[in-house]
Amino acid sequence: MIRIGILSDTHITSINDDFKRILKNIFRDVDMIFHAGDMTSMVVYDYLSTWDLKAVRGNMDDFTLRTILPDKRIEEIEGIKIGIIHGRGGPDGIEELVLSEFQDVDAVVFGHSHVPLNIVKKGIHLFNPGSLKGRYSYPGSAGILELDGEVRFKHLSVHNPTYPQT
C-alpha cells in the first residue's frame, strides 16, 4: 500500500520545532507528500522536500515558489491518476472549478478554501485537506491518501499548532 500525506495552505514563512513535530507525527509513515499550494515560502518547500514532495503553487506563494512550481500537475501512482491544483476564487463553485481543470483523472487534490472536503463528484474523488492552522469554524487538518488498488482519503486533525503563521 502507498500512503501519501496531503497538505495545503500552510501559510508560514519559517519552521519551528512544533511544526516539525506535527508533521513528523502525522506523516511518519508516508511514502510522499502532496502540497496543494500556499506553502508561502521556500523555507517550507525545503523542509517538505525531505520527503518525496509533489507540489503546486498557490496564490500566496512567494516569487521563487511561483517560478519553480506548476499551476497544476497529474501524478500517476499504481495506475491511479491524481490531479493536484490549488484552486482560486471563493469557496462557492470551487469543486466544479477544480474538476474542470482535469480530464481523465481518478481524483483531484486541491486547497485554497481552507475547508476540509472529501467527496466523490461525477465519479472523481475530490479532496481538500483543509489547513494546518484551520480557518473559519474548521480546526487544523491535513490528509492521508491510501492507494492499494482503491483510493481512500481521510482527514487528520491537528490540534492547537503553535508554529509561526503569516
GROMACS .gro file of N, CA and C in nm:
model
  498
    1MET      N    1   0.084  -0.118   0.000
    1MET     CA    2   0.000   0.000   0.000
    1MET      C    3   0.089   0.125   0.000
    2ILE      N    4   0.050   0.224  -0.079
    2ILE     CA    5   0.117   0.353  -0.084
    2ILE      C    6   0.038   0.449   0.005
    3ARG      N    7   0.110   0.524   0.090
    3ARG     CA    8   0.048   0.625   0.177
    3ARG      C    9   0.107   0.762   0.142
    4ILE      N   10   0.018   0.856   0.115
    4ILE     CA   11   0.059   0.990   0.075
    4ILE      C   12   0.003   1.091   0.174
    5GLY      N   13   0.090   1.174   0.230
    5GLY     CA   14   0.047   1.283   0.316
    5GLY      C   15   0.000   1.399   0.230
    6ILE      N   16  -0.106   1.467   0.273
    6ILE     CA   17  -0.162   1.576   0.193
    6ILE      C   18  -0.174   1.702   0.277
    7LEU      N   19  -0.120   1.811   0.223
    7LEU     CA   20  -0.125   1.942   0.287
    7LEU      C   21  -0.171   2.046   0.186
    8SER      N   22  -0.222   2.154   0.237
    8SER     CA   23  -0.246   2.275   0.159
    8SER      C   24  -0.253   2.391   0.254
    9ASP      N   25  -0.226   2.508   0.203
    9ASP     CA   26  -0.248   2.632   0.278
    9ASP      C   27  -0.177   2.632   0.414
   10THR      N   28  -0.049   2.598   0.413
   10THR     CA   29   0.027   2.604   0.538
   10THR      C   30   0.052   2.749   0.580
   11HIS      N   31   0.068   2.839   0.484
   11HIS     CA   32   0.079   2.984   0.511
   11HIS      C   33   0.178   3.019   0.622
   12ILE      N   34   0.300   2.968   0.611
   12ILE     CA   35   0.402   3.005   0.709
   12ILE      C   36   0.530   3.045   0.637
   13THR      N   37   0.612   3.123   0.704
   13THR     CA   38   0.736   3.170   0.644
   13THR      C   39   0.860   3.119   0.717
   14SER      N   40   0.840   3.048   0.828
   14SER     CA   41   0.954   2.988   0.899
   14SER      C   42   0.907   2.857   0.963
   15ILE      N   43   1.003   2.773   0.995
   15ILE     CA   44   0.975   2.641   1.050
   15ILE      C   45   1.024   2.639   1.195
   16ASN      N   46   0.939   2.593   1.286
   16ASN     CA   47   0.986   2.575   1.424
   16ASN      C   48   0.970   2.429   1.465
   17ASP      N   49   1.010   2.397   1.587
   17ASP     CA   50   1.007   2.258   1.634
   17ASP      C   51   0.865   2.203   1.641
   18ASP      N   52   0.767   2.287   1.674
   18ASP     CA   53   0.629   2.241   1.681
   18ASP      C   54   0.579   2.197   1.544
   19PHE      N   55   0.608   2.275   1.441
   19PHE     CA   56   0.571   2.240   1.304
   19PHE      C   57   0.635   2.107   1.265
   20LYS      N   58   0.764   2.094   1.293
   20LYS     CA   59   0.835   1.969   1.261
   20LYS      C   60   0.774   1.851   1.334
   21ARG      N   61   0.744   1.870   1.464
   21ARG     CA   62   0.685   1.762   1.544
   21ARG      C   63   0.550   1.720   1.488
   22ILE      N   64   0.467   1.816   1.454
   22ILE     CA   65   0.335   1.786   1.399
   22ILE      C   66   0.348   1.704   1.271
   23LEU      N   67   0.432   1.750   1.179
   23LEU     CA   68   0.445   1.679   1.052
   23LEU      C   69   0.508   1.542   1.068
   24LYS      N   70   0.611   1.532   1.151
   24LYS     CA   71   0.674   1.401   1.172
   24LYS      C   72   0.576   1.304   1.238
   25ASN      N   73   0.488   1.354   1.320
   25ASN     CA   74   0.388   1.269   1.385
   25ASN      C   75   0.282   1.223   1.284
   26ILE      N   76   0.222   1.316   1.212
   26ILE     CA   77   0.111   1.276   1.124
   26ILE      C   78   0.158   1.211   0.995
   27PHE      N   79   0.281   1.239   0.952
   27PHE     CA   80   0.332   1.183   0.827
   27PHE      C   81   0.448   1.087   0.849
   28ARG      N   82   0.454   1.023   0.965
   28ARG     CA   83   0.569   0.938   0.998
   28ARG      C   84   0.585   0.818   0.905
   29ASP      N   85   0.477   0.772   0.844
   29ASP     CA   86   0.490   0.653   0.760
   29ASP      C   87   0.438   0.675   0.618
   30VAL      N   88   0.451   0.798   0.568
   30VAL     CA   89   0.407   0.823   0.431
   30VAL      C   90   0.521   0.803   0.333
   31ASP      N   91   0.484   0.769   0.210
   31ASP     CA   92   0.581   0.749   0.103
   31ASP      C   93   0.615   0.879   0.031
   32MET      N   94   0.523   0.973   0.034
   32MET     CA   95   0.543   1.103  -0.030
   32MET      C   96   0.442   1.201   0.027
   33ILE      N   97   0.460   1.328  -0.010
   33ILE     CA   98   0.367   1.434   0.032
   33ILE      C   99   0.320   1.509  -0.091
   34PHE      N  100   0.188   1.534  -0.097
   34PHE     CA  101   0.131   1.627  -0.192
   34PHE      C  102   0.105   1.758  -0.118
   35HIS      N  103   0.142   1.869  -0.177
   35HIS     CA  104   0.107   2.000  -0.120
   35HIS      C  105   0.032   2.077  -0.229
   36ALA      N  106  -0.092   2.116  -0.197
   36ALA     CA  107  -0.180   2.181  -0.295
   36ALA      C  108  -0.173   2.333  -0.287
   37GLY      N  109  -0.055   2.387  -0.265
   37GLY     CA  110  -0.033   2.530  -0.277
   37GLY      C  111  -0.047   2.612  -0.151
   38ASP      N  112   0.008   2.731  -0.157
   38ASP     CA  113   0.017   2.826  -0.046
   38ASP      C  114   0.105   2.775   0.067
   39MET      N  115   0.223   2.725   0.027
   39MET     CA  116   0.329   2.699   0.125
   39MET      C  117   0.377   2.832   0.178
   40THR      N  118   0.378   2.930   0.093
   40THR     CA  119   0.414   3.069   0.116
   40THR      C  120   0.563   3.095   0.095
   41SER      N  121   0.652   3.010   0.146
   41SER     CA  122   0.795   3.042   0.134
   41SER      C  123   0.879   2.918   0.101
   42MET      N  124   0.999   2.945   0.048
   42MET     CA  125   1.093   2.838   0.015
   42MET      C  126   1.137   2.761   0.138
   43VAL      N  127   1.133   2.821   0.255
   43VAL     CA  128   1.171   2.751   0.378
   43VAL      C  129   1.082   2.629   0.397
   44VAL      N  130   0.953   2.645   0.372
   44VAL     CA  131   0.859   2.534   0.386
   44VAL      C  132   0.885   2.430   0.278
   45TYR      N  133   0.905   2.476   0.156
   45TYR     CA  134   0.936   2.385   0.045
   45TYR      C  135   1.061   2.302   0.076
   46ASP      N  136   1.166   2.369   0.120
   46ASP     CA  137   1.291   2.298   0.151
   46ASP      C  138   1.269   2.193   0.260
   47TYR      N  139   1.194   2.228   0.364
   47TYR     CA  140   1.168   2.131   0.470
   47TYR      C  141   1.086   2.012   0.419
   48LEU      N  142   0.979   2.041   0.345
   48LEU     CA  143   0.894   1.933   0.294
   48LEU      C  144   0.965   1.847   0.192
   49SER      N  145   1.068   1.901   0.129
   49SER     CA  146   1.144   1.825   0.030
   49SER      C  147   1.228   1.714   0.093
   50THR      N  148   1.232   1.706   0.225
   50THR     CA  149   1.298   1.592   0.288
   50THR      C  150   1.215   1.465   0.266
   51TRP      N  151   1.088   1.482   0.230
   51TRP     CA  152   1.003   1.374   0.181
   51TRP      C  153   1.005   1.382   0.029
   52ASP      N  154   0.945   1.285  -0.037
   52ASP     CA  155   0.924   1.290  -0.182
   52ASP      C  156   0.805   1.385  -0.203
   53LEU      N  157   0.831   1.510  -0.239
   53LEU     CA  158   0.729   1.615  -0.244
   53LEU      C  159   0.678   1.637  -0.385
   54LYS      N  160   0.547   1.638  -0.400
   54LYS     CA  161   0.479   1.673  -0.525
   54LYS      C  162   0.391   1.793  -0.492
   55ALA      N  163   0.425   1.908  -0.547
   55ALA     CA  164   0.357   2.031  -0.506
   55ALA      C  165   0.318   2.117  -0.625
   56VAL      N  166   0.221   2.205  -0.601
   56VAL     CA  167   0.180   2.306  -0.697
   56VAL      C  168   0.183   2.441  -0.627
   57ARG      N  169   0.181   2.547  -0.706
   57ARG     CA  170   0.185   2.680  -0.647
   57ARG      C  171   0.044   2.727  -0.613
   58GLY      N  172   0.039   2.815  -0.514
   58GLY     CA  173  -0.085   2.878  -0.475
   58GLY      C  174  -0.076   3.028  -0.493
   59ASN      N  175  -0.186   3.097  -0.473
   59ASN     CA  176  -0.191   3.241  -0.496
   59ASN      C  177  -0.110   3.321  -0.394
   60MET      N  178  -0.076   3.264  -0.279
   60MET     CA  179   0.000   3.336  -0.176
   60MET      C  180   0.148   3.298  -0.173
   61ASP      N  181   0.191   3.212  -0.264
   61ASP     CA  182   0.330   3.168  -0.264
   61ASP      C  183   0.423   3.280  -0.311
   62ASP      N  184   0.545   3.280  -0.257
   62ASP     CA  185   0.640   3.384  -0.294
   62ASP      C  186   0.688   3.366  -0.438
   63PHE      N  187   0.763   3.464  -0.485
   63PHE     CA  188   0.807   3.466  -0.624
   63PHE      C  189   0.883   3.339  -0.662
   64THR      N  190   0.974   3.297  -0.576
   64THR     CA  191   1.055   3.179  -0.607
   64THR      C  192   0.969   3.055  -0.623
   65LEU      N  193   0.875   3.033  -0.531
   65LEU     CA  194   0.786   2.917  -0.544
   65LEU      C  195   0.702   2.926  -0.671
   66ARG      N  196   0.656   3.045  -0.704
   66ARG     CA  197   0.574   3.060  -0.825
   66ARG      C  198   0.654   3.029  -0.951
   67THR      N  199   0.786   3.048  -0.944
   67THR     CA  200   0.867   3.019  -1.064
   67THR      C  201   0.906   2.873  -1.075
   68ILE      N  202   0.911   2.800  -0.962
   68ILE     CA  203   0.956   2.660  -0.970
   68ILE      C  204   0.842   2.558  -0.967
   69LEU      N  205   0.723   2.599  -0.922
   69LEU     CA  206   0.612   2.504  -0.910
   69LEU      C  207   0.509   2.527  -1.020
   70PRO      N  208   0.450   2.419  -1.070
   70PRO     CA  209   0.346   2.434  -1.173
   70PRO      C  210   0.213   2.477  -1.112
   71ASP      N  211   0.124   2.529  -1.195
   71ASP     CA  212  -0.013   2.561  -1.152
   71ASP      C  213  -0.090   2.435  -1.115
   72LYS      N  214  -0.065   2.330  -1.191
   72LYS     CA  215  -0.132   2.202  -1.166
   72LYS      C  216  -0.044   2.090  -1.217
   73ARG      N  217  -0.073   1.971  -1.172
   73ARG     CA  218   0.003   1.854  -1.214
   73ARG      C  219  -0.084   1.731  -1.202
   74ILE      N  220  -0.044   1.624  -1.270
   74ILE     CA  221  -0.107   1.494  -1.256
   74ILE      C  222   0.001   1.394  -1.217
   75GLU      N  223  -0.025   1.323  -1.108
   75GLU     CA  224   0.064   1.216  -1.063
   75GLU      C  225  -0.008   1.084  -1.087
   76GLU      N  226   0.059   0.992  -1.154
   76GLU     CA  227   0.003   0.858  -1.173
   76GLU      C  228   0.081   0.762  -1.084
   77ILE      N  229   0.008   0.702  -0.990
   77ILE     CA  230   0.069   0.612  -0.892
   77ILE      C  231  -0.012   0.483  -0.891
   78GLU      N  232   0.055   0.374  -0.922
   78GLU     CA  233  -0.009   0.243  -0.929
   78GLU      C  234  -0.135   0.246  -1.017
   79GLY      N  235  -0.124   0.316  -1.130
   79GLY     CA  236  -0.234   0.323  -1.225
   79GLY      C  237  -0.346   0.420  -1.189
   80ILE      N  238  -0.333   0.488  -1.075
   80ILE     CA  239  -0.432   0.586  -1.030
   80ILE      C  240  -0.381   0.725  -1.068
   81LYS      N  241  -0.464   0.802  -1.139
   81LYS     CA  242  -0.425   0.937  -1.180
   81LYS      C  243  -0.487   1.038  -1.085
   82ILE      N  244  -0.399   1.121  -1.027
   82ILE     CA  245  -0.441   1.220  -0.927
   82ILE      C  246  -0.399   1.358  -0.974
   83GLY      N  247  -0.497   1.445  -0.993
   83GLY     CA  248  -0.469   1.584  -1.027
   83GLY      C  249  -0.445   1.662  -0.898
   84ILE      N  250  -0.351   1.754  -0.903
   84ILE     CA  251  -0.322   1.840  -0.789
   84ILE      C  252  -0.327   1.984  -0.838
   85ILE      N  253  -0.403   2.069  -0.768
   85ILE     CA  254  -0.419   2.209  -0.805
   85ILE      C  255  -0.452   2.287  -0.678
   86HIS      N  256  -0.424   2.415  -0.679
   86HIS     CA  257  -0.457   2.496  -0.560
   86HIS      C  258  -0.604   2.535  -0.562
   87GLY      N  259  -0.649   2.595  -0.668
   87GLY     CA  260  -0.785   2.649  -0.676
   87GLY      C  261  -0.778   2.800  -0.673
   88ARG      N  262  -0.892   2.865  -0.695
   88ARG     CA  263  -0.897   3.010  -0.695
   88ARG      C  264  -1.041   3.055  -0.675
   89GLY      N  265  -1.056   3.182  -0.644
   89GLY     CA  266  -1.189   3.237  -0.624
   89GLY      C  267  -1.245   3.202  -0.488
   90GLY      N  268  -1.374   3.225  -0.473
   90GLY     CA  269  -1.442   3.195  -0.347
   90GLY      C  270  -1.471   3.047  -0.332
   91PRO      N  271  -1.516   3.007  -0.213
   91PRO     CA  272  -1.543   2.865  -0.190
   91PRO      C  273  -1.662   2.811  -0.270
   92ASP      N  274  -1.758   2.897  -0.302
   92ASP     CA  275  -1.871   2.851  -0.382
   92ASP      C  276  -1.825   2.823  -0.524
   93GLY      N  277  -1.848   2.703  -0.569
   93GLY     CA  278  -1.811   2.664  -0.705
   93GLY      C  279  -1.670   2.611  -0.722
   94ILE      N  280  -1.594   2.603  -0.614
   94ILE     CA  281  -1.455   2.559  -0.628
   94ILE      C  282  -1.447   2.412  -0.672
   95GLU      N  283  -1.543   2.330  -0.632
   95GLU     CA  284  -1.541   2.190  -0.673
   95GLU      C  285  -1.551   2.178  -0.824
   96GLU      N  286  -1.645   2.251  -0.884
   96GLU     CA  287  -1.661   2.248  -1.029
   96GLU      C  288  -1.539   2.304  -1.099
   97LEU      N  289  -1.483   2.410  -1.040
   97LEU     CA  290  -1.365   2.472  -1.099
   97LEU      C  291  -1.249   2.375  -1.106
   98VAL      N  292  -1.218   2.308  -0.995
   98VAL     CA  293  -1.103   2.217  -0.997
   98VAL      C  294  -1.130   2.095  -1.084
   99LEU      N  295  -1.254   2.049  -1.086
   99LEU     CA  296  -1.288   1.938  -1.176
   99LEU      C  297  -1.266   1.976  -1.322
  100SER      N  298  -1.299   2.100  -1.358
  100SER     CA  299  -1.288   2.144  -1.498
  100SER      C  300  -1.143   2.155  -1.544
  101GLU      N  301  -1.048   2.157  -1.450
  101GLU     CA  302  -0.907   2.170  -1.484
  101GLU      C  303  -0.841   2.039  -1.527
  102PHE      N  304  -0.909   1.926  -1.506
  102PHE     CA  305  -0.850   1.796  -1.536
  102PHE      C  306  -0.946   1.710  -1.616
  103GLN      N  307  -0.886   1.626  -1.698
  103GLN     CA  308  -0.963   1.525  -1.769
  103GLN      C  309  -0.894   1.391  -1.747
  104ASP      N  310  -0.973   1.288  -1.738
  104ASP     CA  311  -0.920   1.152  -1.725
  104ASP      C  312  -0.835   1.133  -1.598
  105VAL      N  313  -0.887   1.180  -1.484
  105VAL     CA  314  -0.822   1.155  -1.356
  105VAL      C  315  -0.919   1.079  -1.265
  106ASP      N  316  -0.862   1.012  -1.167
  106ASP     CA  317  -0.942   0.939  -1.070
  106ASP      C  318  -0.972   1.022  -0.946
  107ALA      N  319  -0.886   1.121  -0.921
  107ALA     CA  320  -0.901   1.205  -0.802
  107ALA      C  321  -0.840   1.341  -0.828
  108VAL      N  322  -0.888   1.441  -0.751
  108VAL     CA  323  -0.831   1.575  -0.755
  108VAL      C  324  -0.807   1.621  -0.611
  109VAL      N  325  -0.684   1.659  -0.583
  109VAL     CA  326  -0.646   1.717  -0.454
  109VAL      C  327  -0.632   1.866  -0.476
  110PHE      N  328  -0.696   1.945  -0.390
  110PHE     CA  329  -0.691   2.090  -0.404
  110PHE      C  330  -0.693   2.158  -0.268
  111GLY      N  331  -0.679   2.288  -0.268
  111GLY     CA  332  -0.678   2.366  -0.145
  111GLY      C  333  -0.756   2.494  -0.163
  112HIS      N  334  -0.695   2.605  -0.125
  112HIS     CA  335  -0.742   2.741  -0.139
  112HIS      C  336  -0.852   2.782  -0.041
  113SER      N  337  -0.954   2.702  -0.025
  113SER     CA  338  -1.068   2.741   0.061
  113SER      C  339  -1.040   2.719   0.209
  114HIS      N  340  -0.941   2.639   0.243
  114HIS     CA  341  -0.909   2.601   0.381
  114HIS      C  342  -1.020   2.514   0.442
  115VAL      N  343  -1.114   2.471   0.363
  115VAL     CA  344  -1.228   2.394   0.412
  115VAL      C  345  -1.208   2.247   0.377
  116PRO      N  346  -1.196   2.159   0.478
  116PRO     CA  347  -1.179   2.016   0.450
  116PRO      C  348  -1.296   1.962   0.369
  117LEU      N  349  -1.264   1.878   0.272
  117LEU     CA  350  -1.367   1.819   0.185
  117LEU      C  351  -1.321   1.681   0.142
  118ASN      N  352  -1.411   1.587   0.139
  118ASN     CA  353  -1.382   1.451   0.092
  118ASN      C  354  -1.511   1.397   0.032
  119ILE      N  355  -1.526   1.412  -0.099
  119ILE     CA  356  -1.647   1.367  -0.167
  119ILE      C  357  -1.611   1.303  -0.301
  120VAL      N  358  -1.708   1.236  -0.359
  120VAL     CA  359  -1.697   1.187  -0.497
  120VAL      C  360  -1.802   1.263  -0.577
  121LYS      N  361  -1.756   1.324  -0.687
  121LYS     CA  362  -1.844   1.401  -0.773
  121LYS      C  363  -1.814   1.364  -0.917
  122LYS      N  364  -1.917   1.328  -0.990
  122LYS     CA  365  -1.900   1.286  -1.130
  122LYS      C  366  -1.801   1.171  -1.140
  123GLY      N  367  -1.799   1.084  -1.039
  123GLY     CA  368  -1.712   0.968  -1.038
  123GLY      C  369  -1.567   0.996  -1.003
  124ILE      N  370  -1.536   1.120  -0.963
  124ILE     CA  371  -1.399   1.159  -0.930
  124ILE      C  372  -1.392   1.198  -0.783
  125HIS      N  373  -1.294   1.144  -0.712
  125HIS     CA  374  -1.273   1.180  -0.572
  125HIS      C  375  -1.220   1.323  -0.566
  126LEU      N  376  -1.280   1.405  -0.484
  126LEU     CA  377  -1.232   1.541  -0.459
  126LEU      C  378  -1.191   1.549  -0.314
  127PHE      N  379  -1.068   1.597  -0.292
  127PHE     CA  380  -1.018   1.603  -0.154
  127PHE      C  381  -0.946   1.735  -0.130
  128ASN      N  382  -0.991   1.806  -0.027
  128ASN     CA  383  -0.923   1.924   0.022
  128ASN      C  384  -0.883   1.893   0.166
  129PRO      N  385  -0.752   1.897   0.197
  129PRO     CA  386  -0.710   1.862   0.333
  129PRO      C  387  -0.744   1.969   0.437
  130GLY      N  388  -0.789   2.087   0.393
  130GLY     CA  389  -0.806   2.198   0.486
  130GLY      C  390  -0.671   2.263   0.508
  131SER      N  391  -0.653   2.325   0.622
  131SER     CA  392  -0.530   2.397   0.654
  131SER      C  393  -0.482   2.353   0.792
  132LEU      N  394  -0.350   2.342   0.808
  132LEU     CA  395  -0.295   2.303   0.939
  132LEU      C  396  -0.338   2.397   1.050
  133LYS      N  397  -0.350   2.525   1.019
  133LYS     CA  398  -0.389   2.619   1.124
  133LYS      C  399  -0.540   2.638   1.134
  134GLY      N  400  -0.615   2.576   1.044
  134GLY     CA  401  -0.760   2.588   1.048
  134GLY      C  402  -0.806   2.722   0.996
  135ARG      N  403  -0.937   2.733   0.977
  135ARG     CA  404  -0.996   2.859   0.931
  135ARG      C  405  -1.146   2.851   0.952
  136TYR      N  406  -1.206   2.965   0.972
  136TYR     CA  407  -1.349   2.972   0.999
  136TYR      C  408  -1.377   2.886   1.122
  137SER      N  409  -1.473   2.797   1.113
  137SER     CA  410  -1.502   2.710   1.228
  137SER      C  411  -1.432   2.575   1.216
  138TYR      N  412  -1.344   2.561   1.116
  138TYR     CA  413  -1.276   2.434   1.094
  138TYR      C  414  -1.145   2.429   1.171
  139PRO      N  415  -1.121   2.322   1.245
  139PRO     CA  416  -0.992   2.309   1.316
  139PRO      C  417  -0.880   2.276   1.217
  140GLY      N  418  -0.757   2.280   1.264
  140GLY     CA  419  -0.644   2.245   1.180
  140GLY      C  420  -0.655   2.102   1.130
  141SER      N  421  -0.617   2.082   1.003
  141SER     CA  422  -0.628   1.948   0.946
  141SER      C  423  -0.528   1.928   0.832
  142ALA      N  424  -0.505   1.803   0.803
  142ALA     CA  425  -0.422   1.758   0.691
  142ALA      C  426  -0.493   1.633   0.637
  143GLY      N  427  -0.427   1.559   0.550
  143GLY     CA  428  -0.491   1.439   0.496
  143GLY      C  429  -0.394   1.328   0.467
  144ILE      N  430  -0.451   1.213   0.446
  144ILE     CA  431  -0.377   1.093   0.404
  144ILE      C  432  -0.452   1.031   0.287
  145LEU      N  433  -0.379   0.989   0.187
  145LEU     CA  434  -0.433   0.913   0.075
  145LEU      C  435  -0.367   0.776   0.080
  146GLU      N  436  -0.450   0.672   0.085
  146GLU     CA  437  -0.401   0.534   0.080
  146GLU      C  438  -0.441   0.474  -0.052
  147LEU      N  439  -0.343   0.418  -0.123
  147LEU     CA  440  -0.366   0.354  -0.253
  147LEU      C  441  -0.324   0.209  -0.244
  148ASP      N  442  -0.418   0.121  -0.269
  148ASP     CA  443  -0.387  -0.022  -0.281
  148ASP      C  444  -0.487  -0.084  -0.378
  149GLY      N  445  -0.496  -0.023  -0.497
  149GLY     CA  446  -0.597  -0.062  -0.594
  149GLY      C  447  -0.724   0.019  -0.577
  150GLU      N  448  -0.742   0.076  -0.460
  150GLU     CA  449  -0.854   0.165  -0.430
  150GLU      C  450  -0.798   0.299  -0.386
  151VAL      N  451  -0.882   0.400  -0.393
  151VAL     CA  452  -0.845   0.535  -0.350
  151VAL      C  453  -0.919   0.564  -0.220
  152ARG      N  454  -0.842   0.584  -0.110
  152ARG     CA  455  -0.903   0.614   0.020
  152ARG      C  456  -0.839   0.738   0.079
  153PHE      N  457  -0.918   0.843   0.091
  153PHE     CA  458  -0.873   0.967   0.154
  153PHE      C  459  -0.928   0.972   0.295
  154LYS      N  460  -0.852   1.033   0.386
  154LYS     CA  461  -0.906   1.062   0.519
  154LYS      C  462  -0.840   1.188   0.573
  155HIS      N  463  -0.915   1.259   0.655
  155HIS     CA  464  -0.864   1.379   0.720
  155HIS      C  465  -0.797   1.345   0.853
  156LEU      N  466  -0.696   1.422   0.888
  156LEU     CA  467  -0.627   1.410   1.015
  156LEU      C  468  -0.642   1.541   1.089
  157SER      N  469  -0.681   1.537   1.214
  157SER     CA  470  -0.693   1.658   1.294
  157SER      C  471  -0.556   1.700   1.346
  158VAL      N  472  -0.533   1.830   1.347
  158VAL     CA  473  -0.412   1.887   1.401
  158VAL      C  474  -0.458   1.985   1.509
  159HIS      N  475  -0.423   1.957   1.633
  159HIS     CA  476  -0.474   2.036   1.745
  159HIS      C  477  -0.375   2.143   1.790
  160ASN      N  478  -0.424   2.265   1.797
  160ASN     CA  479  -0.352   2.378   1.856
  160ASN      C  480  -0.207   2.392   1.811
  161PRO      N  481  -0.181   2.401   1.681
  161PRO     CA  482  -0.041   2.422   1.641
  161PRO      C  483   0.007   2.558   1.686
  162THR      N  484   0.133   2.564   1.727
  162THR     CA  485   0.192   2.692   1.769
  162THR      C  486   0.305   2.730   1.674
  163TYR      N  487   0.305   2.676   1.554
  163TYR     CA  488   0.410   2.710   1.460
  163TYR      C  489   0.388   2.851   1.406
  164PRO      N  490   0.492   2.914   1.353
  164PRO     CA  491   0.481   3.051   1.302
  164PRO      C  492   0.378   3.060   1.191
  165GLN      N  493   0.296   3.162   1.193
  165GLN     CA  494   0.191   3.178   1.093
  165GLN      C  495   0.201   3.315   1.029
  166THR      N  496   0.157   3.324   0.904
  166THR     CA  497   0.154   3.453   0.835
  166THR      C  498   0.017   3.515   0.849
   0.00000   0.00000   0.00000
